[in-house]
Each structure stands twice: as C-alpha cells, then as structure tokens.
mmCIF file of C-alpha atoms and ligand atoms in Angstrom:
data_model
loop_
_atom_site.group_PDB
_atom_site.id
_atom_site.type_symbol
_atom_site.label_atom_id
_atom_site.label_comp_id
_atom_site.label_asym_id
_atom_site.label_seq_id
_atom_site.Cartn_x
_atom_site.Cartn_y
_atom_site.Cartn_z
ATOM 1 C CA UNK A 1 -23.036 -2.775 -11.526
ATOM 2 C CA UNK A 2 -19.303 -3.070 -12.753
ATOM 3 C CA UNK A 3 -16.655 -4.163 -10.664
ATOM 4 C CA UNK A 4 -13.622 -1.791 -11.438
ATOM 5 C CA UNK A 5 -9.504 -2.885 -10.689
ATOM 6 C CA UNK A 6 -7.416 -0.030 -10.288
ATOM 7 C CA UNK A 7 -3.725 0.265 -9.714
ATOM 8 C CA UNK A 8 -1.306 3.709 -9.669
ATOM 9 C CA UNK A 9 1.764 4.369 -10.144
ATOM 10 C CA UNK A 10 3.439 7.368 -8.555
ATOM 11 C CA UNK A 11 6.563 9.530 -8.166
ATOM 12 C CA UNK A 12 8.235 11.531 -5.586
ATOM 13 C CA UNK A 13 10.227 14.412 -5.105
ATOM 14 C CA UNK A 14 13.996 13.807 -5.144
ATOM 15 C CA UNK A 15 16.216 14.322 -2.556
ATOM 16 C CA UNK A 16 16.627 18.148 -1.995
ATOM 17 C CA UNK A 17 13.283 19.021 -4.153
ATOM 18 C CA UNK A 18 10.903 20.987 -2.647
ATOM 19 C CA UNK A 19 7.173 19.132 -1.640
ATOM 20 C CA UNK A 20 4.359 21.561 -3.557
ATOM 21 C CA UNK A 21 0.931 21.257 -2.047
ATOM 22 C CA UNK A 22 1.987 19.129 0.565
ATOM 23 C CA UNK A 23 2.013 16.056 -2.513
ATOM 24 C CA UNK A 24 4.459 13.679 -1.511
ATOM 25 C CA UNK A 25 2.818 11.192 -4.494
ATOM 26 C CA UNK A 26 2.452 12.383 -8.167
ATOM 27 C CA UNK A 27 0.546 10.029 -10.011
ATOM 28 C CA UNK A 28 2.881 8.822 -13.117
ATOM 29 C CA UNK A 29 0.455 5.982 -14.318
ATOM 30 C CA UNK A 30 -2.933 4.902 -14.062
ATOM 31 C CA UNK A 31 -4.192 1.449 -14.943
ATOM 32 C CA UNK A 32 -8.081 0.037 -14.049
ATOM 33 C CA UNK A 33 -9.739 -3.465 -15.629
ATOM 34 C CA UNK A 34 -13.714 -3.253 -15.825
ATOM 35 C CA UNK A 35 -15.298 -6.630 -14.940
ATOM 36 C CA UNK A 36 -19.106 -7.700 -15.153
ATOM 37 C CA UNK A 37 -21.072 -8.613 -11.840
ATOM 38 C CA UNK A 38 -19.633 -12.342 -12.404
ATOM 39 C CA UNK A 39 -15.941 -10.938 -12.644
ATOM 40 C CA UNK A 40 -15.628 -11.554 -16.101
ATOM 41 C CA UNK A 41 -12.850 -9.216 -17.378
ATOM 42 C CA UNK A 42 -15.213 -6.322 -20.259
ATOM 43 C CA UNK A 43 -12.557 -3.474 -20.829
ATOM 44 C CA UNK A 44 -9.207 -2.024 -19.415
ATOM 45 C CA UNK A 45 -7.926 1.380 -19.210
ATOM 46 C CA UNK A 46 -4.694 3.009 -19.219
ATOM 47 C CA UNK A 47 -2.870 6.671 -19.040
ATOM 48 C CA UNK A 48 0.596 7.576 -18.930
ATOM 49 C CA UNK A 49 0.667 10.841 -17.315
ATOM 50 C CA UNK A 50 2.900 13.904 -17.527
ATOM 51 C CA UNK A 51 4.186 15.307 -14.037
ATOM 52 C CA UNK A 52 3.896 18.637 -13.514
ATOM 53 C CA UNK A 53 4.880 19.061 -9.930
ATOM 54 C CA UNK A 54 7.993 16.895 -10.400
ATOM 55 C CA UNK A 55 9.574 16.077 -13.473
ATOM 56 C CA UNK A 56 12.320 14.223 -12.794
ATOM 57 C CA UNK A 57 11.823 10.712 -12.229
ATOM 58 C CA UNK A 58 13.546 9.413 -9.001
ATOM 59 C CA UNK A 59 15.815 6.038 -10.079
ATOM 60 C CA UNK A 60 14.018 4.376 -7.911
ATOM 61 C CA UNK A 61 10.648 4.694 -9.156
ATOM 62 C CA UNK A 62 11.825 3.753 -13.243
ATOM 63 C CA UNK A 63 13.532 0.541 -12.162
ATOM 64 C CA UNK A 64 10.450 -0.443 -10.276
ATOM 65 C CA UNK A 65 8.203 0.541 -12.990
ATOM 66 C CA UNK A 66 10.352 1.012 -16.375
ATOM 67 C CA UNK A 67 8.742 4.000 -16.689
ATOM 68 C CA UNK A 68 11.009 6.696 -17.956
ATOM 69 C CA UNK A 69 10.826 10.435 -18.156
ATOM 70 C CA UNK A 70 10.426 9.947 -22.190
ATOM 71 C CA UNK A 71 7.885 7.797 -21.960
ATOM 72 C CA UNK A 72 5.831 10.369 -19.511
ATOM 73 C CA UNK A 73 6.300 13.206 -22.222
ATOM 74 C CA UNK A 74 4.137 11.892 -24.253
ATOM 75 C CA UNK A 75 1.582 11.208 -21.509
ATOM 76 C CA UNK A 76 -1.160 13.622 -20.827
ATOM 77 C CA UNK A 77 -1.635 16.062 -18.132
ATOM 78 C CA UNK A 78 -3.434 14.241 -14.652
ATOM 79 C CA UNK A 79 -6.895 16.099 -15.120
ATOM 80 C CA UNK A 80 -7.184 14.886 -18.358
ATOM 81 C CA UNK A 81 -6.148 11.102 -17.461
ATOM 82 C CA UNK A 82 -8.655 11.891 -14.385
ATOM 83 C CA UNK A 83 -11.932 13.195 -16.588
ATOM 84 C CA UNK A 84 -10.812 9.886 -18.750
ATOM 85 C CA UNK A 85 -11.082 8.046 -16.069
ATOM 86 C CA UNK A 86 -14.346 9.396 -14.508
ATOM 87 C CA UNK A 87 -16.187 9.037 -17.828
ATOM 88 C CA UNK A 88 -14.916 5.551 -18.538
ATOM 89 C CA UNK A 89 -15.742 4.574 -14.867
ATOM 90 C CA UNK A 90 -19.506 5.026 -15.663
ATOM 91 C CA UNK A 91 -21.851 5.151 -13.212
ATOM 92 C CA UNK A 92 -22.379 2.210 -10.818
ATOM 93 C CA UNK A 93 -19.276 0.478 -10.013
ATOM 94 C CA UNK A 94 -17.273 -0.533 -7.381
ATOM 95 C CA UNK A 95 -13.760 -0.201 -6.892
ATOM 96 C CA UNK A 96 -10.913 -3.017 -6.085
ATOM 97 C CA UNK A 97 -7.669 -1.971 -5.390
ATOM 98 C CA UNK A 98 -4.652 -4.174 -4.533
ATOM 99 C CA UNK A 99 -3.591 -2.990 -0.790
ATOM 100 C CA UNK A 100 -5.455 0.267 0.339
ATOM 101 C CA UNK A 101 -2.939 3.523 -0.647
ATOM 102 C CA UNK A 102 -4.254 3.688 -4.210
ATOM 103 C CA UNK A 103 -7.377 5.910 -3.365
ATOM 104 C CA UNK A 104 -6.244 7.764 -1.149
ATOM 105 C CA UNK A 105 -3.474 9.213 -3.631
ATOM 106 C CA UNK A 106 -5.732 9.451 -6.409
ATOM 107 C CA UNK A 107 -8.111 12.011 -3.813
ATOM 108 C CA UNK A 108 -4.550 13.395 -3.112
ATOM 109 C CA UNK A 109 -3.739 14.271 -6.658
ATOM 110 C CA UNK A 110 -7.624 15.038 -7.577
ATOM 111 C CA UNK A 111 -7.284 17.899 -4.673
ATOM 112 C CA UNK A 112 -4.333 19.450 -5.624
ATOM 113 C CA UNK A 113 -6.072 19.915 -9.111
ATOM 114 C CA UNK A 114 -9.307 21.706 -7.480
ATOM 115 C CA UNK A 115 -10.673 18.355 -8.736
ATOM 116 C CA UNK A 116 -13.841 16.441 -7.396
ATOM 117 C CA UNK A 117 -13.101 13.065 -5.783
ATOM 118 C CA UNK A 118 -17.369 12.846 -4.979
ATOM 119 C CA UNK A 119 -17.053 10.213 -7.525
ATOM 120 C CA UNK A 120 -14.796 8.349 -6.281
ATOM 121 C CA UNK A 121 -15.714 5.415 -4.061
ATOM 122 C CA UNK A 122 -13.666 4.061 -1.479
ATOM 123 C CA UNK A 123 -12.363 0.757 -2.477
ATOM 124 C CA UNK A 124 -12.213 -2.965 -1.669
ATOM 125 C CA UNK A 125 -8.807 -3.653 -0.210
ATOM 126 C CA UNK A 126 -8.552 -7.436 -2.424
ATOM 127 C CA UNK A 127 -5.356 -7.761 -0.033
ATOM 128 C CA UNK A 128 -7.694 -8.227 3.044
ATOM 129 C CA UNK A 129 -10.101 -10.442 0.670
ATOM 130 C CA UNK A 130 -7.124 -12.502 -0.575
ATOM 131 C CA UNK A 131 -5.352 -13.087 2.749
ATOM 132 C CA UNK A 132 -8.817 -13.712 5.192
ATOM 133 C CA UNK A 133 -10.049 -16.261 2.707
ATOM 134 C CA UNK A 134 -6.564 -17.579 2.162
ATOM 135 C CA UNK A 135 -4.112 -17.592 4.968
ATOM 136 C CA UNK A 136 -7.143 -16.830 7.382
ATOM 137 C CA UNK A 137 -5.519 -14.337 8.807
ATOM 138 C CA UNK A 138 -4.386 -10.651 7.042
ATOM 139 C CA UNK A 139 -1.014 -10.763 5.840
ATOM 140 C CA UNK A 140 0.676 -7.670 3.703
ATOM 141 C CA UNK A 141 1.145 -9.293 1.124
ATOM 142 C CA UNK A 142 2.683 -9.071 -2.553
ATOM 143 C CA UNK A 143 0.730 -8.735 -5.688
ATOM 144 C CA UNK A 144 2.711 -11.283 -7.219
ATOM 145 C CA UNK A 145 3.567 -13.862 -4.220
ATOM 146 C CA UNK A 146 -0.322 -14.124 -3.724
ATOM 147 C CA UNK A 147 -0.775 -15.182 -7.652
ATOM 148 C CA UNK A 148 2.002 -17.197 -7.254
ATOM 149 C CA UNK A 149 0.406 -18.787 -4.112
ATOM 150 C CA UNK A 150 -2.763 -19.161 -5.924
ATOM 151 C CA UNK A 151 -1.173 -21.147 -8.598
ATOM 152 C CA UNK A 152 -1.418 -18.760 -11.040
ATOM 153 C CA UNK A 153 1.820 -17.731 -13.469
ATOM 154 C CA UNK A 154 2.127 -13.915 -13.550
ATOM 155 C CA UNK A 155 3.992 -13.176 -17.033
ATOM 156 C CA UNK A 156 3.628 -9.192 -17.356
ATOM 157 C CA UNK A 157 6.175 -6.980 -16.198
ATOM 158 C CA UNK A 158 5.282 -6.433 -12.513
ATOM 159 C CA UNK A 159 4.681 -2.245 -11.082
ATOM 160 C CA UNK A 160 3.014 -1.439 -14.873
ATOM 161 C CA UNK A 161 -0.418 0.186 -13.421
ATOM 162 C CA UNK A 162 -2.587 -1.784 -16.221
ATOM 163 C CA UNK A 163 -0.756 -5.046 -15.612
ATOM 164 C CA UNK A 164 -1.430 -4.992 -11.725
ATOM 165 C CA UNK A 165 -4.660 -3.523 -12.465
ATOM 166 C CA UNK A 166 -5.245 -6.896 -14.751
ATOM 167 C CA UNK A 167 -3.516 -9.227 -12.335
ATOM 168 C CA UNK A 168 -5.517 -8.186 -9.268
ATOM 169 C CA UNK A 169 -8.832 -8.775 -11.603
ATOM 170 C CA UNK A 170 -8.173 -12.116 -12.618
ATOM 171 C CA UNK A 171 -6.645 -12.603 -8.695
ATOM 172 C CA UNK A 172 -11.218 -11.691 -8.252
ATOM 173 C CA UNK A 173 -11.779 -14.708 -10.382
ATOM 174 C CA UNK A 174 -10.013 -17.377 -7.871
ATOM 175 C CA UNK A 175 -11.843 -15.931 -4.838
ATOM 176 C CA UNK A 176 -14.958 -15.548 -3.598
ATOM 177 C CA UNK A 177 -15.889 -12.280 -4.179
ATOM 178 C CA UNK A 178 -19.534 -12.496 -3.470
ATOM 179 C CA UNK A 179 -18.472 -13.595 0.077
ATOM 180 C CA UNK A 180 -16.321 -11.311 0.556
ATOM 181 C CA UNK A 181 -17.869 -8.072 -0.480
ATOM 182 C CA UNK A 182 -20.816 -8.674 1.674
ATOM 183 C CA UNK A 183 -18.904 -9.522 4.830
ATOM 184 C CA UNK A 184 -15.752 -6.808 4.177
ATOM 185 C CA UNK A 185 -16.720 -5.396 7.419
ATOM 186 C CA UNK A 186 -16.246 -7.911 9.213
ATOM 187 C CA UNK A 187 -12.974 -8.959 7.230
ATOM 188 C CA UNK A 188 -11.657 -5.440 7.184
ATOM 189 C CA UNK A 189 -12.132 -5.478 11.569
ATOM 190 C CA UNK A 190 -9.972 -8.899 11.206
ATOM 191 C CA UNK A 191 -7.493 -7.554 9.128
ATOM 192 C CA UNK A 192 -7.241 -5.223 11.516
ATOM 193 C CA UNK A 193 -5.465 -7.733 13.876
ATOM 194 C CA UNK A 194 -2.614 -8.032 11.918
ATOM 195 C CA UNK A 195 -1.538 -4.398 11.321
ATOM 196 C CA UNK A 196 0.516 -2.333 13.812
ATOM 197 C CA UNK A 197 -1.456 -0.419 17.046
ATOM 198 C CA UNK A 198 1.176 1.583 17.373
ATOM 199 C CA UNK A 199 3.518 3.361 15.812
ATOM 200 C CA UNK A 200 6.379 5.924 16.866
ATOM 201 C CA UNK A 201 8.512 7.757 14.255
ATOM 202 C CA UNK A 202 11.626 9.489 15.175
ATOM 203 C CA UNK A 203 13.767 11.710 12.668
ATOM 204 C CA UNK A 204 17.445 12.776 12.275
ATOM 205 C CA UNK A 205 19.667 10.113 13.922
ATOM 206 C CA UNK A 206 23.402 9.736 12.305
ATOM 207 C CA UNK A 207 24.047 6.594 12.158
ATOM 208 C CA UNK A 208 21.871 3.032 12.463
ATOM 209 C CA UNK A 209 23.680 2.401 15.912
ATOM 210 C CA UNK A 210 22.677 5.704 17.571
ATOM 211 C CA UNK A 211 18.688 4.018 16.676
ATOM 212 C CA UNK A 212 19.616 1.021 18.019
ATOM 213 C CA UNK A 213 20.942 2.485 21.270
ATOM 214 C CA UNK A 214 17.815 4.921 21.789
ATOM 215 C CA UNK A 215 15.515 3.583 24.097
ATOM 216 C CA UNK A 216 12.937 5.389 23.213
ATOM 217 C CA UNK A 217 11.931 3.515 19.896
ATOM 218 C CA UNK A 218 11.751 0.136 22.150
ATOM 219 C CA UNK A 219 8.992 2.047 24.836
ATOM 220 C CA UNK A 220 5.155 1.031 23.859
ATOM 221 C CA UNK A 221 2.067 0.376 26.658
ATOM 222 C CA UNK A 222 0.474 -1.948 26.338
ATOM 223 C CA UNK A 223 -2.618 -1.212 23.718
ATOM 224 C CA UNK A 224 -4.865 -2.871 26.924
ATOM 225 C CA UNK A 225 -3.903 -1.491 29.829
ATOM 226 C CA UNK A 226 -1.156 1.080 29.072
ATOM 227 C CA UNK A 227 1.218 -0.330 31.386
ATOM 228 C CA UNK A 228 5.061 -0.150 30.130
ATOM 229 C CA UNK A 229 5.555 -3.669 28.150
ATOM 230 C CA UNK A 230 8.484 -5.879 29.202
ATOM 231 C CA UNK A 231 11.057 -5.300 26.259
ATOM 232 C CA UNK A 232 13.714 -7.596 25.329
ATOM 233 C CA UNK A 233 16.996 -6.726 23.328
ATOM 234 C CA UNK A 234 16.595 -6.059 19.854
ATOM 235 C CA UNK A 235 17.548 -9.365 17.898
ATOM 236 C CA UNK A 236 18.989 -8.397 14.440
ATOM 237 C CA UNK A 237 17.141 -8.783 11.285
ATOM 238 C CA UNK A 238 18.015 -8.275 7.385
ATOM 239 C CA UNK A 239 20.185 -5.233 7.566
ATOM 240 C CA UNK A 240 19.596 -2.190 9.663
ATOM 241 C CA UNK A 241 16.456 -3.815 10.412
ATOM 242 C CA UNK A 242 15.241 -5.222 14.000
ATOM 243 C CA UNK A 243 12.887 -6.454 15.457
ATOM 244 C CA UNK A 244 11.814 -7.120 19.740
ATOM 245 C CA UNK A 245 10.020 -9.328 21.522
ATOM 246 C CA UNK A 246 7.564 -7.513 24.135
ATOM 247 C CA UNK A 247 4.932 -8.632 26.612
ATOM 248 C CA UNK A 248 2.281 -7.683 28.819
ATOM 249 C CA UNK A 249 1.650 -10.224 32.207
ATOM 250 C CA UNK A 250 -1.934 -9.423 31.545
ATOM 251 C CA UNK A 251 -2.507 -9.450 27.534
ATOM 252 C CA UNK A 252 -0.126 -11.515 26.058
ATOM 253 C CA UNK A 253 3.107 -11.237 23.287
ATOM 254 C CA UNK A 254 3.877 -8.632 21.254
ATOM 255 C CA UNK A 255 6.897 -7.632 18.799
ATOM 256 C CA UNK A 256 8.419 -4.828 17.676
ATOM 257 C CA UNK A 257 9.430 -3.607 14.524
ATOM 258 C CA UNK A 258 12.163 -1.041 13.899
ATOM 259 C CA UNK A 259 12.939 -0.089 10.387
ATOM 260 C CA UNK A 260 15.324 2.912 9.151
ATOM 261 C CA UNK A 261 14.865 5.154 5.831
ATOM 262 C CA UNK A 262 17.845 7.307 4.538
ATOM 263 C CA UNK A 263 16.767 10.811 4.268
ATOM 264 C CA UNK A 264 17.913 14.123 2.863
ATOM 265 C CA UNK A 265 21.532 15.066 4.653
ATOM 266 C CA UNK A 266 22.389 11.620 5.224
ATOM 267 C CA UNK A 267 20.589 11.645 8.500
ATOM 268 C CA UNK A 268 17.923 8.348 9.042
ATOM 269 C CA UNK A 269 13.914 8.080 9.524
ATOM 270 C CA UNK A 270 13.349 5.398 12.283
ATOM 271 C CA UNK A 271 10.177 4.063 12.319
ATOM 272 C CA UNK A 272 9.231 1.576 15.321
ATOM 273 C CA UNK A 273 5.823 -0.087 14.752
ATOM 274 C CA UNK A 274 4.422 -2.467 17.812
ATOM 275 C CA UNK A 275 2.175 -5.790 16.441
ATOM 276 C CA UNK A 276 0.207 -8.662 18.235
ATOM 277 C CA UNK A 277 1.475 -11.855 18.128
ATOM 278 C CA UNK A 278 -1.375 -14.109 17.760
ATOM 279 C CA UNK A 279 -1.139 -17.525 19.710
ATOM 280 C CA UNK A 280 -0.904 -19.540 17.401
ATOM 281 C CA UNK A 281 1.932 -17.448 14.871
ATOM 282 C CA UNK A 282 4.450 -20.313 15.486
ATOM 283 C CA UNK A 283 2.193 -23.522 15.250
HETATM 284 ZN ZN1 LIG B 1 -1.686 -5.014 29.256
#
C-alpha cells in the first residue's frame, strides 16, 4: 500500500468568459509524490496540462503559480495527464492532499471529460492531520506557515503542483501518520469545530458600504436553538473585510465573518460565514 501526495493547480475563466460545463476550475498542473507504508518518499509525478475550456491564463493564477500560457502549450491534453496519472497511481494507495478542494476538482475535470473518477479515492485532508496533532485544534492553515512552524525550511517556489505535492509528503514524515489515519474520523468530526455552520452569500451590491449597511449579512440563529443571535457592530478588519461578535444566552460566543469578492460589472460577492468561538480562543 502506497501513500500518494497530490496537489493541483487550476485556472478560471476571466472576467466576461463564459463557464462551459458548469467548470469553474480547469486543471493547469498536476503534481503527486509516491511514498512507501513508512512515508519514505519512492517516485514523483508531474504534468503540465493544456486548457481547452479556457486558454487564457487569468494574471492572477501565473503570478501565484509562474505558470504561463507558453509553458501550458507544450503540456498535454487533461485525459492524457489523467490516464498518466491513473496508471502511475497503481493499485492500492491512498491519497493525501494538502486542504480538501484538490479531489473534488480533479472528479470535476474527470466528468467533464466522460472520464471515470471510480478510481479515485477520497483523500486525507493532511491540513486536519497537521493542525489536530499540532495546534490541537483545526486551523486553515498555509502549506508553507505549517513547514515553517514545523521547523522545516521550504526552498521551492511555492503554488508549483509537484513542489506542494513534495512539501506536503515530507510535512507526512514530521507527523504521526499512523495515528492519524486510523483515527481521521474522529479528527475530521473535530476539525469540524473550527469551520463555519453557516454561511449566507449575497450578490450584486455597488459599493463595500452598501454590505456593510445591509443587515441581512449580520442575521444568523443560533446553530442550537435557532433563536436570532445578539449581533454587535461590525468592527473593521484588513480592508473591506469585517468581522462581528455574536452570542446566544443559551450556547455561548460566536463571530462573524464578512468578506467581499469583486465580480464581473464591478458589482461585489459578499460572503458572511458564522464560526464558534471556543472558550478558550483568547487564553
Ligand atoms: Zn442558542
């Protein structure tokens, strides 16, 4: 049984380009490290790919990634860099993926192809590993800040699919992977503490003020009871961002987090996401 790293990197549509098949990520890159059962580091893989849905590479993506249109032309096409994949993959392996978006694109990209995902298992989310056995509590958290916090000195380029790919492997070899592969469930239902319950998305406002002013990004129940939560004033944060304290009399402290995306015709994306403030946050 192999243990099997995989990181992506994808494009999107630019502004005023038309979504095909409903794929809002094209896979650009794909990068996976193959380790033995003790997490020793056997083979890597890695495919630049050729968009076909959408060419143009938004600015965006190539300073994240370097990865210019040039350098995709003489990728290959995605099914090909998928049967690659596949074959390479081999039979019994598990997957480890850096956060948890990586699969779920690849099953994206393998659909729009007619392509078979049966293959394909769901994946370890090494960000819940890293941060339960680290911070003890799950924490999104960046590829390179958790190397960094682990002592280690990342020296790649960053957002390259094969470097990530090798970084989160060798991130395997400073944790205790045995540990926590056998109790992921039980990680994956902590994790689950530190991630929004809910979310409310509203499209189309002009300006970041006329966000601010709407109270209806600020309204959340409570996830308990459902009764209204008490909602203080938005306090300011980096930017257009905010952020406001909540509460319930019954369950306890809660925030809220308002963040705003430019979109197509200059209007904005608000997105208001309610978390849990756990106790002991501030101690
Ligand atoms: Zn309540």
């Amino acid at each position: 049984m192999n243990f099997i790293t995989l990181d992506l990197e994808w494009n999107q549509p630019a502004p005023g380009c038309k979504t095909v098949h409903q794929l809002t990520t094209e896979i650009i890159q794909i990068g996976a490290v193959k380790m033995d059962e003790d997490f020793k580091i056997v083979d890597q893989f890695k495919a630049d790919i050729r968009p076909r849905f959408y060419p143009q590479i938004k600015q965006e993506v190539q300073q994240l990634t370097g990865i210019s249109e040039q350098q995709l032309q003489s990728g290959v096409e995605f099914p090909q860099a998928a049967q690659q994949l596949q074959r390479w993959c081999g039979q019994e392996f598990a997957l480890i993926t850096w956060s948890h978006e990586d699969v779920p694109v690849l099953r994206k990209n393998l659909a729009v192809y007619g392509m078979d995902d049966a293959w394909l298992p769901d994946a370890y989310d090494l960000q819940i590993i890293y941060s339960i056995q680290q911070l003890e509590k799950y924490q999104q958290t960046a590829l390179f800040k958790a190397m960094t916090q682990m002592g280690m000195e990342p020296e790649l380029a960053a957002h390259d699919a094969l470097h990530d790919a090798l970084y989160t492997a060798q991130l395997c070899s400073k944790l205790e992977m045995r540990k926590g592969i056998e109790q992921y469930e039980a990680y994956y239902k902590e994790s689950l503490k530190g991630r929004a319950v809910a979310t409310k998305v509203i499209e189309g406002y002009k300006a970041p003020e006329q966000a601010h002013e709407d109270d209806a990004l600020r309204q959340f129940g409570c996830p308990d009871c459902g009764l209204p939560l008490q909602i203080e004033p938005w306090e300011k944060e980096k930017g257009v961002k905010r952020t406001a304290k909540a509460q319930c009399p019954q369950h306890g402290d809660f925030e809220i987090r308002l963040r705003l995306q430019p979109r197509r015709n200059k209007t904005l994306r608000a997105r208001a996401a309610l978390y849990r403030i756990e106790e002991d946050e501030n101690a």
